PDB file of N, CA, C and O in Angstrom:
ATOM      1  N   UNK A 936      37.803   0.263 -13.243  1.00 47.00           N
ATOM      2  CA  UNK A 936      37.528   1.161 -14.468  1.00 47.00           C
ATOM      3  C   UNK A 936      36.953   2.464 -13.915  1.00 47.00           C
ATOM      4  O   UNK A 936      36.036   2.548 -13.098  1.00 47.00           O
ATOM      5  N   UNK A 937      37.635   3.487 -14.203  1.00 54.00           N
ATOM      6  CA  UNK A 937      37.282   4.925 -13.839  1.00 54.00           C
ATOM      7  C   UNK A 937      36.059   5.355 -14.494  1.00 54.00           C
ATOM      8  O   UNK A 937      35.660   5.034 -15.612  1.00 54.00           O
ATOM      9  N   UNK A 938      35.285   6.173 -13.695  1.00 55.00           N
ATOM     10  CA  UNK A 938      33.998   6.649 -14.175  1.00 55.00           C
ATOM     11  C   UNK A 938      34.327   8.002 -14.827  1.00 55.00           C
ATOM     12  O   UNK A 938      35.113   8.759 -14.391  1.00 55.00           O
ATOM     13  N   UNK A 939      33.673   8.220 -16.137  1.00 53.00           N
ATOM     14  CA  UNK A 939      33.818   9.386 -16.731  1.00 53.00           C
ATOM     15  C   UNK A 939      32.937  10.524 -15.974  1.00 53.00           C
ATOM     16  O   UNK A 939      32.153  10.271 -15.329  1.00 53.00           O
ATOM     17  N   UNK A 940      33.433  11.760 -16.297  1.00 52.00           N
ATOM     18  CA  UNK A 940      32.715  12.849 -15.523  1.00 52.00           C
ATOM     19  C   UNK A 940      31.341  13.085 -15.866  1.00 52.00           C
ATOM     20  O   UNK A 940      30.596  13.522 -15.181  1.00 52.00           O
ATOM     21  N   UNK A 941      30.939  12.677 -17.116  1.00 52.00           N
ATOM     22  CA  UNK A 941      29.584  12.822 -17.527  1.00 52.00           C
ATOM     23  C   UNK A 941      28.569  11.808 -16.911  1.00 52.00           C
ATOM     24  O   UNK A 941      27.456  11.943 -16.929  1.00 52.00           O
ATOM     25  N   UNK A 942      29.219  10.759 -16.365  1.00 60.00           N
ATOM     26  CA  UNK A 942      28.409   9.683 -15.749  1.00 60.00           C
ATOM     27  C   UNK A 942      28.257   9.941 -14.202  1.00 60.00           C
ATOM     28  O   UNK A 942      27.469   9.267 -13.662  1.00 60.00           O
ATOM     29  N   UNK A 943      29.087  10.770 -13.631  1.00 68.00           N
ATOM     30  CA  UNK A 943      28.897  11.099 -12.312  1.00 68.00           C
ATOM     31  C   UNK A 943      27.649  11.834 -12.074  1.00 68.00           C
ATOM     32  O   UNK A 943      27.244  12.724 -12.813  1.00 68.00           O
ATOM     33  N   UNK A 944      26.998  11.494 -10.886  1.00 85.00           N
ATOM     34  CA  UNK A 944      25.740  12.016 -10.487  1.00 85.00           C
ATOM     35  C   UNK A 944      25.840  12.610  -9.214  1.00 85.00           C
ATOM     36  O   UNK A 944      26.614  12.180  -8.266  1.00 85.00           O
ATOM     37  N   UNK A 945      25.037  13.675  -8.840  1.00 94.00           N
ATOM     38  CA  UNK A 945      24.884  14.196  -7.550  1.00 94.00           C
ATOM     39  C   UNK A 945      24.020  13.265  -6.744  1.00 94.00           C
ATOM     40  O   UNK A 945      22.807  13.111  -7.082  1.00 94.00           O
ATOM     41  N   UNK A 946      24.435  12.835  -5.572  1.00 95.00           N
ATOM     42  CA  UNK A 946      23.514  11.909  -4.772  1.00 95.00           C
ATOM     43  C   UNK A 946      22.275  12.527  -4.337  1.00 95.00           C
ATOM     44  O   UNK A 946      21.250  11.988  -4.182  1.00 95.00           O
ATOM     45  N   UNK A 947      22.302  13.844  -4.117  1.00 96.00           N
ATOM     46  CA  UNK A 947      20.993  14.608  -3.725  1.00 96.00           C
ATOM     47  C   UNK A 947      20.046  14.591  -4.835  1.00 96.00           C
ATOM     48  O   UNK A 947      18.940  14.414  -4.598  1.00 96.00           O
ATOM     49  N   UNK A 948      20.548  14.794  -6.084  1.00 95.00           N
ATOM     50  CA  UNK A 948      19.709  14.825  -7.323  1.00 95.00           C
ATOM     51  C   UNK A 948      19.216  13.540  -7.574  1.00 95.00           C
ATOM     52  O   UNK A 948      17.913  13.159  -7.678  1.00 95.00           O
ATOM     53  N   UNK A 949      19.998  12.318  -7.252  1.00 95.00           N
ATOM     54  CA  UNK A 949      19.478  10.960  -7.454  1.00 95.00           C
ATOM     55  C   UNK A 949      18.459  10.645  -6.474  1.00 95.00           C
ATOM     56  O   UNK A 949      17.367  10.108  -6.772  1.00 95.00           O
ATOM     57  N   UNK A 950      18.724  11.014  -5.159  1.00 96.00           N
ATOM     58  CA  UNK A 950      17.766  10.806  -4.092  1.00 96.00           C
ATOM     59  C   UNK A 950      16.406  11.449  -4.413  1.00 96.00           C
ATOM     60  O   UNK A 950      15.364  10.762  -4.265  1.00 96.00           O
ATOM     61  N   UNK A 951      16.415  12.733  -4.891  1.00 96.00           N
ATOM     62  CA  UNK A 951      15.169  13.564  -5.160  1.00 96.00           C
ATOM     63  C   UNK A 951      14.504  12.790  -6.353  1.00 96.00           C
ATOM     64  O   UNK A 951      13.274  12.687  -6.229  1.00 96.00           O
ATOM     65  N   UNK A 952      15.252  12.411  -7.321  1.00 96.00           N
ATOM     66  CA  UNK A 952      14.622  11.734  -8.488  1.00 96.00           C
ATOM     67  C   UNK A 952      13.912  10.434  -8.064  1.00 96.00           C
ATOM     68  O   UNK A 952      12.883  10.098  -8.509  1.00 96.00           O
ATOM     69  N   UNK A 953      14.664   9.640  -7.321  1.00 97.00           N
ATOM     70  CA  UNK A 953      14.082   8.378  -6.818  1.00 97.00           C
ATOM     71  C   UNK A 953      12.932   8.560  -5.939  1.00 97.00           C
ATOM     72  O   UNK A 953      11.936   7.840  -5.966  1.00 97.00           O
ATOM     73  N   UNK A 954      12.982   9.565  -5.018  1.00 98.00           N
ATOM     74  CA  UNK A 954      11.720   9.949  -4.228  1.00 98.00           C
ATOM     75  C   UNK A 954      10.545  10.282  -4.994  1.00 98.00           C
ATOM     76  O   UNK A 954       9.420   9.906  -4.839  1.00 98.00           O
ATOM     77  N   UNK A 955      10.830  11.148  -6.088  1.00 98.00           N
ATOM     78  CA  UNK A 955       9.714  11.464  -6.875  1.00 98.00           C
ATOM     79  C   UNK A 955       9.048  10.327  -7.693  1.00 98.00           C
ATOM     80  O   UNK A 955       7.882  10.155  -7.833  1.00 98.00           O
ATOM     81  N   UNK A 956      10.059   9.470  -8.144  1.00 98.00           N
ATOM     82  CA  UNK A 956       9.527   8.208  -8.841  1.00 98.00           C
ATOM     83  C   UNK A 956       8.827   7.343  -7.987  1.00 98.00           C
ATOM     84  O   UNK A 956       7.774   6.735  -8.277  1.00 98.00           O
ATOM     85  N   UNK A 957       9.309   7.193  -6.649  1.00 98.00           N
ATOM     86  CA  UNK A 957       8.375   6.351  -5.736  1.00 98.00           C
ATOM     87  C   UNK A 957       7.196   6.948  -5.459  1.00 98.00           C
ATOM     88  O   UNK A 957       6.165   6.177  -5.296  1.00 98.00           O
ATOM     89  N   UNK A 958       7.096   8.192  -5.312  1.00 98.00           N
ATOM     90  CA  UNK A 958       5.762   8.912  -5.072  1.00 98.00           C
ATOM     91  C   UNK A 958       4.789   8.722  -6.197  1.00 98.00           C
ATOM     92  O   UNK A 958       3.520   8.343  -6.017  1.00 98.00           O
ATOM     93  N   UNK A 959       5.318   8.744  -7.359  1.00 98.00           N
ATOM     94  CA  UNK A 959       4.517   8.470  -8.511  1.00 98.00           C
ATOM     95  C   UNK A 959       3.988   6.980  -8.509  1.00 98.00           C
ATOM     96  O   UNK A 959       2.885   6.715  -8.883  1.00 98.00           O
ATOM     97  N   UNK A 960       4.872   6.077  -8.302  1.00 98.00           N
ATOM     98  CA  UNK A 960       4.526   4.713  -8.260  1.00 98.00           C
ATOM     99  C   UNK A 960       3.497   4.365  -7.158  1.00 98.00           C
ATOM    100  O   UNK A 960       2.547   3.565  -7.322  1.00 98.00           O
ATOM    101  N   UNK A 961       3.691   5.080  -5.990  1.00 98.00           N
ATOM    102  CA  UNK A 961       2.672   4.847  -5.090  1.00 98.00           C
ATOM    103  C   UNK A 961       1.339   5.320  -5.367  1.00 98.00           C
ATOM    104  O   UNK A 961       0.301   4.704  -5.097  1.00 98.00           O
ATOM    105  N   UNK A 962       1.330   6.462  -6.091  1.00 98.00           N
ATOM    106  CA  UNK A 962       0.041   6.919  -6.675  1.00 98.00           C
ATOM    107  C   UNK A 962      -0.612   6.057  -7.654  1.00 98.00           C
ATOM    108  O   UNK A 962      -1.796   5.839  -7.609  1.00 98.00           O
ATOM    109  N   UNK A 963       0.159   5.509  -8.466  1.00 98.00           N
ATOM    110  CA  UNK A 963      -0.388   4.526  -9.439  1.00 98.00           C
ATOM    111  C   UNK A 963      -0.815   3.255  -8.734  1.00 98.00           C
ATOM    112  O   UNK A 963      -1.924   2.781  -9.126  1.00 98.00           O
ATOM    113  N   UNK A 964      -0.127   2.804  -7.665  1.00 98.00           N
ATOM    114  CA  UNK A 964      -0.612   1.572  -6.897  1.00 98.00           C
ATOM    115  C   UNK A 964      -1.899   1.861  -6.360  1.00 98.00           C
ATOM    116  O   UNK A 964      -2.845   1.050  -6.316  1.00 98.00           O
ATOM    117  N   UNK A 965      -2.069   3.100  -5.721  1.00 98.00           N
ATOM    118  CA  UNK A 965      -3.320   3.523  -5.080  1.00 98.00           C
ATOM    119  C   UNK A 965      -4.517   3.352  -6.152  1.00 98.00           C
ATOM    120  O   UNK A 965      -5.619   2.806  -5.892  1.00 98.00           O
ATOM    121  N   UNK A 966      -4.221   3.861  -7.358  1.00 98.00           N
ATOM    122  CA  UNK A 966      -5.227   3.802  -8.357  1.00 98.00           C
ATOM    123  C   UNK A 966      -5.519   2.418  -8.672  1.00 98.00           C
ATOM    124  O   UNK A 966      -6.828   2.112  -8.949  1.00 98.00           O
ATOM    125  N   UNK A 967      -4.610   1.600  -8.821  1.00 98.00           N
ATOM    126  CA  UNK A 967      -4.814   0.141  -9.302  1.00 98.00           C
ATOM    127  C   UNK A 967      -5.609  -0.526  -8.175  1.00 98.00           C
ATOM    128  O   UNK A 967      -6.512  -1.265  -8.506  1.00 98.00           O
ATOM    129  N   UNK A 968      -5.344  -0.215  -6.872  1.00 98.00           N
ATOM    130  CA  UNK A 968      -6.052  -0.906  -5.828  1.00 98.00           C
ATOM    131  C   UNK A 968      -7.585  -0.498  -5.870  1.00 98.00           C
ATOM    132  O   UNK A 968      -8.390  -1.248  -5.631  1.00 98.00           O
ATOM    133  N   UNK A 969      -7.723   0.814  -6.156  1.00 98.00           N
ATOM    134  CA  UNK A 969      -9.156   1.280  -6.271  1.00 98.00           C
ATOM    135  C   UNK A 969      -9.794   0.644  -7.402  1.00 98.00           C
ATOM    136  O   UNK A 969     -10.971   0.246  -7.200  1.00 98.00           O
ATOM    137  N   UNK A 970      -9.117   0.528  -8.538  1.00 98.00           N
ATOM    138  CA  UNK A 970      -9.810  -0.217  -9.666  1.00 98.00           C
ATOM    139  C   UNK A 970     -10.064  -1.638  -9.322  1.00 98.00           C
ATOM    140  O   UNK A 970     -11.117  -2.177  -9.721  1.00 98.00           O
ATOM    141  N   UNK A 971      -9.143  -2.272  -8.610  1.00 98.00           N
ATOM    142  CA  UNK A 971      -9.385  -3.750  -8.300  1.00 98.00           C
ATOM    143  C   UNK A 971     -10.611  -3.771  -7.240  1.00 98.00           C
ATOM    144  O   UNK A 971     -11.507  -4.710  -7.427  1.00 98.00           O
ATOM    145  N   UNK A 972     -10.718  -2.915  -6.416  1.00 98.00           N
ATOM    146  CA  UNK A 972     -11.845  -2.920  -5.498  1.00 98.00           C
ATOM    147  C   UNK A 972     -13.226  -2.610  -6.230  1.00 98.00           C
ATOM    148  O   UNK A 972     -14.264  -3.344  -6.006  1.00 98.00           O
ATOM    149  N   UNK A 973     -13.077  -1.696  -7.298  1.00 98.00           N
ATOM    150  CA  UNK A 973     -14.314  -1.544  -8.146  1.00 98.00           C
ATOM    151  C   UNK A 973     -14.704  -2.794  -8.869  1.00 98.00           C
ATOM    152  O   UNK A 973     -15.827  -3.103  -8.924  1.00 98.00           O
ATOM    153  N   UNK A 974     -13.684  -3.460  -9.342  1.00 98.00           N
ATOM    154  CA  UNK A 974     -14.039  -4.674 -10.188  1.00 98.00           C
ATOM    155  C   UNK A 974     -14.551  -5.822  -9.307  1.00 98.00           C
ATOM    156  O   UNK A 974     -15.498  -6.391  -9.618  1.00 98.00           O
ATOM    157  N   UNK A 975     -14.030  -5.772  -8.080  1.00 98.00           N
ATOM    158  CA  UNK A 975     -14.534  -6.921  -7.114  1.00 98.00           C
ATOM    159  C   UNK A 975     -15.926  -6.541  -6.792  1.00 98.00           C
ATOM    160  O   UNK A 975     -16.783  -7.517  -6.661  1.00 98.00           O
ATOM    161  N   UNK A 976     -16.253  -5.292  -6.561  1.00 98.00           N
ATOM    162  CA  UNK A 976     -17.650  -4.857  -6.156  1.00 98.00           C
ATOM    163  C   UNK A 976     -18.634  -5.285  -7.431  1.00 98.00           C
ATOM    164  O   UNK A 976     -19.750  -5.767  -7.167  1.00 98.00           O
ATOM    165  N   UNK A 977     -18.162  -5.016  -8.595  1.00 98.00           N
ATOM    166  CA  UNK A 977     -18.932  -5.277  -9.816  1.00 98.00           C
ATOM    167  C   UNK A 977     -19.060  -6.861  -9.921  1.00 98.00           C
ATOM    168  O   UNK A 977     -20.199  -7.346 -10.295  1.00 98.00           O
ATOM    169  N   UNK A 978     -18.057  -7.545  -9.724  1.00 98.00           N
ATOM    170  CA  UNK A 978     -18.189  -9.103  -9.763  1.00 98.00           C
ATOM    171  C   UNK A 978     -19.131  -9.602  -8.674  1.00 98.00           C
ATOM    172  O   UNK A 978     -20.088 -10.413  -9.050  1.00 98.00           O
ATOM    173  N   UNK A 979     -19.176  -8.983  -7.498  1.00 98.00           N
ATOM    174  CA  UNK A 979     -20.156  -9.430  -6.438  1.00 98.00           C
ATOM    175  C   UNK A 979     -21.503  -9.062  -6.806  1.00 98.00           C
ATOM    176  O   UNK A 979     -22.394  -9.920  -6.687  1.00 98.00           O
ATOM    177  N   UNK A 980     -21.757  -7.861  -7.372  1.00 98.00           N
ATOM    178  CA  UNK A 980     -23.136  -7.476  -7.896  1.00 98.00           C
ATOM    179  C   UNK A 980     -23.583  -8.370  -8.949  1.00 98.00           C
ATOM    180  O   UNK A 980     -24.757  -8.901  -8.952  1.00 98.00           O
ATOM    181  N   UNK A 981     -22.762  -8.638  -9.923  1.00 98.00           N
ATOM    182  CA  UNK A 981     -23.132  -9.487 -10.976  1.00 98.00           C
ATOM    183  C   UNK A 981     -23.432 -11.003 -10.507  1.00 98.00           C
ATOM    184  O   UNK A 981     -24.384 -11.533 -10.938  1.00 98.00           O
ATOM    185  N   UNK A 982     -22.558 -11.421  -9.674  1.00 98.00           N
ATOM    186  CA  UNK A 982     -22.804 -12.768  -9.027  1.00 98.00           C
ATOM    187  C   UNK A 982     -24.197 -12.866  -8.351  1.00 98.00           C
ATOM    188  O   UNK A 982     -24.812 -13.840  -8.451  1.00 98.00           O
ATOM    189  N   UNK A 983     -24.460 -11.736  -7.529  1.00 98.00           N
ATOM    190  CA  UNK A 983     -25.750 -11.817  -6.833  1.00 98.00           C
ATOM    191  C   UNK A 983     -26.929 -11.791  -7.855  1.00 98.00           C
ATOM    192  O   UNK A 983     -27.853 -12.595  -7.651  1.00 98.00           O
ATOM    193  N   UNK A 984     -26.742 -10.911  -8.876  1.00 97.00           N
ATOM    194  CA  UNK A 984     -27.853 -10.946  -9.893  1.00 97.00           C
ATOM    195  C   UNK A 984     -28.026 -12.268 -10.512  1.00 97.00           C
ATOM    196  O   UNK A 984     -29.125 -12.656 -10.733  1.00 97.00           O
ATOM    197  N   UNK A 985     -26.925 -12.971 -10.822  1.00 97.00           N
ATOM    198  CA  UNK A 985     -27.066 -14.307 -11.425  1.00 97.00           C
ATOM    199  C   UNK A 985     -27.671 -15.304 -10.520  1.00 97.00           C
ATOM    200  O   UNK A 985     -28.423 -16.051 -10.890  1.00 97.00           O
ATOM    201  N   UNK A 986     -27.279 -15.190  -9.128  1.00 97.00           N
ATOM    202  CA  UNK A 986     -28.008 -16.151  -8.248  1.00 97.00           C
ATOM    203  C   UNK A 986     -29.474 -15.972  -8.224  1.00 97.00           C
ATOM    204  O   UNK A 986     -30.299 -16.820  -8.154  1.00 97.00           O
ATOM    205  N   UNK A 987     -29.833 -14.592  -8.134  1.00 96.00           N
ATOM    206  CA  UNK A 987     -31.288 -14.267  -8.153  1.00 96.00           C
ATOM    207  C   UNK A 987     -31.953 -14.747  -9.399  1.00 96.00           C
ATOM    208  O   UNK A 987     -33.018 -15.312  -9.214  1.00 96.00           O
ATOM    209  N   UNK A 988     -31.361 -14.702 -10.554  1.00 95.00           N
ATOM    210  CA  UNK A 988     -31.989 -15.036 -11.732  1.00 95.00           C
ATOM    211  C   UNK A 988     -32.045 -16.611 -11.801  1.00 95.00           C
ATOM    212  O   UNK A 988     -33.115 -17.189 -12.241  1.00 95.00           O
ATOM    213  N   UNK A 989     -31.059 -17.246 -11.249  1.00 94.00           N
ATOM    214  CA  UNK A 989     -31.022 -18.685 -11.192  1.00 94.00           C
ATOM    215  C   UNK A 989     -32.213 -19.093 -10.243  1.00 94.00           C
ATOM    216  O   UNK A 989     -32.979 -20.154 -10.723  1.00 94.00           O
ATOM    217  N   UNK A 990     -32.416 -18.496  -9.319  1.00 92.00           N
ATOM    218  CA  UNK A 990     -33.496 -18.868  -8.392  1.00 92.00           C
ATOM    219  C   UNK A 990     -34.936 -18.693  -8.989  1.00 92.00           C
ATOM    220  O   UNK A 990     -35.755 -19.438  -8.783  1.00 92.00           O
ATOM    221  N   UNK A 991     -34.899 -17.415  -9.621  1.00 92.00           N
ATOM    222  CA  UNK A 991     -36.261 -17.155 -10.222  1.00 92.00           C
ATOM    223  C   UNK A 991     -36.647 -18.145 -11.447  1.00 92.00           C
ATOM    224  O   UNK A 991     -37.789 -18.419 -11.578  1.00 92.00           O
ATOM    225  N   UNK A 992     -35.686 -18.507 -12.189  1.00 90.00           N
ATOM    226  CA  UNK A 992     -35.794 -19.531 -13.292  1.00 90.00           C
ATOM    227  C   UNK A 992     -36.296 -20.846 -12.712  1.00 90.00           C
ATOM    228  O   UNK A 992     -37.051 -21.528 -13.258  1.00 90.00           O
ATOM    229  N   UNK A 993     -35.621 -21.223 -11.650  1.00 83.00           N
ATOM    230  CA  UNK A 993     -35.757 -22.587 -11.155  1.00 83.00           C
ATOM    231  C   UNK A 993     -37.214 -22.701 -10.480  1.00 83.00           C
ATOM    232  O   UNK A 993     -37.810 -23.809 -10.537  1.00 83.00           O
ATOM    233  N   UNK A 994     -37.755 -21.577 -10.111  1.00 73.00           N
ATOM    234  CA  UNK A 994     -39.004 -21.486  -9.388  1.00 73.00           C
ATOM    235  C   UNK A 994     -38.985 -22.114  -8.030  1.00 73.00           C
ATOM    236  O   UNK A 994     -38.025 -22.694  -7.565  1.00 73.00           O
ATOM    237  N   UNK A 995     -40.158 -21.969  -7.320  1.00 68.00           N
ATOM    238  CA  UNK A 995     -40.186 -22.491  -6.037  1.00 68.00           C
ATOM    239  C   UNK A 995     -40.248 -23.967  -5.979  1.00 68.00           C
ATOM    240  O   UNK A 995     -40.749 -24.542  -6.845  1.00 68.00           O
ATOM    241  N   UNK A 996     -39.700 -24.506  -4.835  1.00 64.00           N
ATOM    242  CA  UNK A 996     -39.678 -25.970  -4.719  1.00 64.00           C
ATOM    243  C   UNK A 996     -38.562 -26.714  -5.425  1.00 64.00           C
ATOM    244  O   UNK A 996     -38.476 -27.919  -5.500  1.00 64.00           O
ATOM    245  N   UNK A 997     -37.853 -25.964  -6.426  1.00 60.00           N
ATOM    246  CA  UNK A 997     -36.748 -26.715  -7.139  1.00 60.00           C
ATOM    247  C   UNK A 997     -35.433 -26.348  -6.456  1.00 60.00           C
ATOM    248  O   UNK A 997     -35.174 -25.225  -6.184  1.00 60.00           O
ATOM    249  N   UNK A 998     -34.759 -27.363  -6.279  1.00 57.00           N
ATOM    250  CA  UNK A 998     -33.355 -27.242  -5.928  1.00 57.00           C
ATOM    251  C   UNK A 998     -32.349 -27.867  -6.781  1.00 57.00           C
ATOM    252  O   UNK A 998     -32.747 -28.581  -7.722  1.00 57.00           O
ATOM    253  N   UNK A 999     -31.136 -27.673  -6.639  1.00 56.00           N
ATOM    254  CA  UNK A 999     -30.083 -28.239  -7.497  1.00 56.00           C
ATOM    255  C   UNK A 999     -30.201 -29.717  -7.431  1.00 56.00           C
ATOM    256  O   UNK A 999     -29.900 -30.340  -8.362  1.00 56.00           O
ATOM    257  N   UNK A1000     -30.510 -30.305  -6.340  1.00 54.00           N
ATOM    258  CA  UNK A1000     -30.586 -31.708  -6.153  1.00 54.00           C
ATOM    259  C   UNK A1000     -31.671 -32.325  -6.990  1.00 54.00           C
ATOM    260  O   UNK A1000     -31.692 -33.495  -7.445  1.00 54.00           O
ATOM    261  N   UNK A1001     -32.771 -31.566  -7.364  1.00 51.00           N
ATOM    262  CA  UNK A1001     -33.946 -32.093  -8.113  1.00 51.00           C
ATOM    263  C   UNK A1001     -33.741 -31.921  -9.532  1.00 51.00           C
ATOM    264  O   UNK A1001     -34.547 -32.389 -10.340  1.00 51.00           O
ATOM    265  N   UNK A1002     -32.648 -31.219 -10.014  1.00 53.00           N
ATOM    266  CA  UNK A1002     -32.463 -30.952 -11.401  1.00 53.00           C
ATOM    267  C   UNK A1002     -31.797 -32.247 -11.952  1.00 53.00           C
ATOM    268  O   UNK A1002     -31.089 -32.952 -11.347  1.00 53.00           O
ATOM    269  N   UNK A1003     -32.204 -32.549 -13.220  1.00 49.00           N
ATOM    270  CA  UNK A1003     -31.592 -33.714 -13.849  1.00 49.00           C
ATOM    271  C   UNK A1003     -30.144 -33.483 -14.243  1.00 49.00           C
ATOM    272  O   UNK A1003     -29.564 -32.560 -14.368  1.00 49.00           O
TER     273      UNK A1003
END
């Protein structure tokens, strides 16, 4: 099936377009990785706070094994 002239594209233009799109996607990927790192840090901080609260509520001398 022959290609129509309006569908033919310049390989240089296609390459430039794909390179620009790849750069945009790499930028987005970087932002997503930073966001994931931020969420992981927040999860760690909340987990540590919960552990501290759990220990302070249990009081000294209480362990998980002593709980009913």
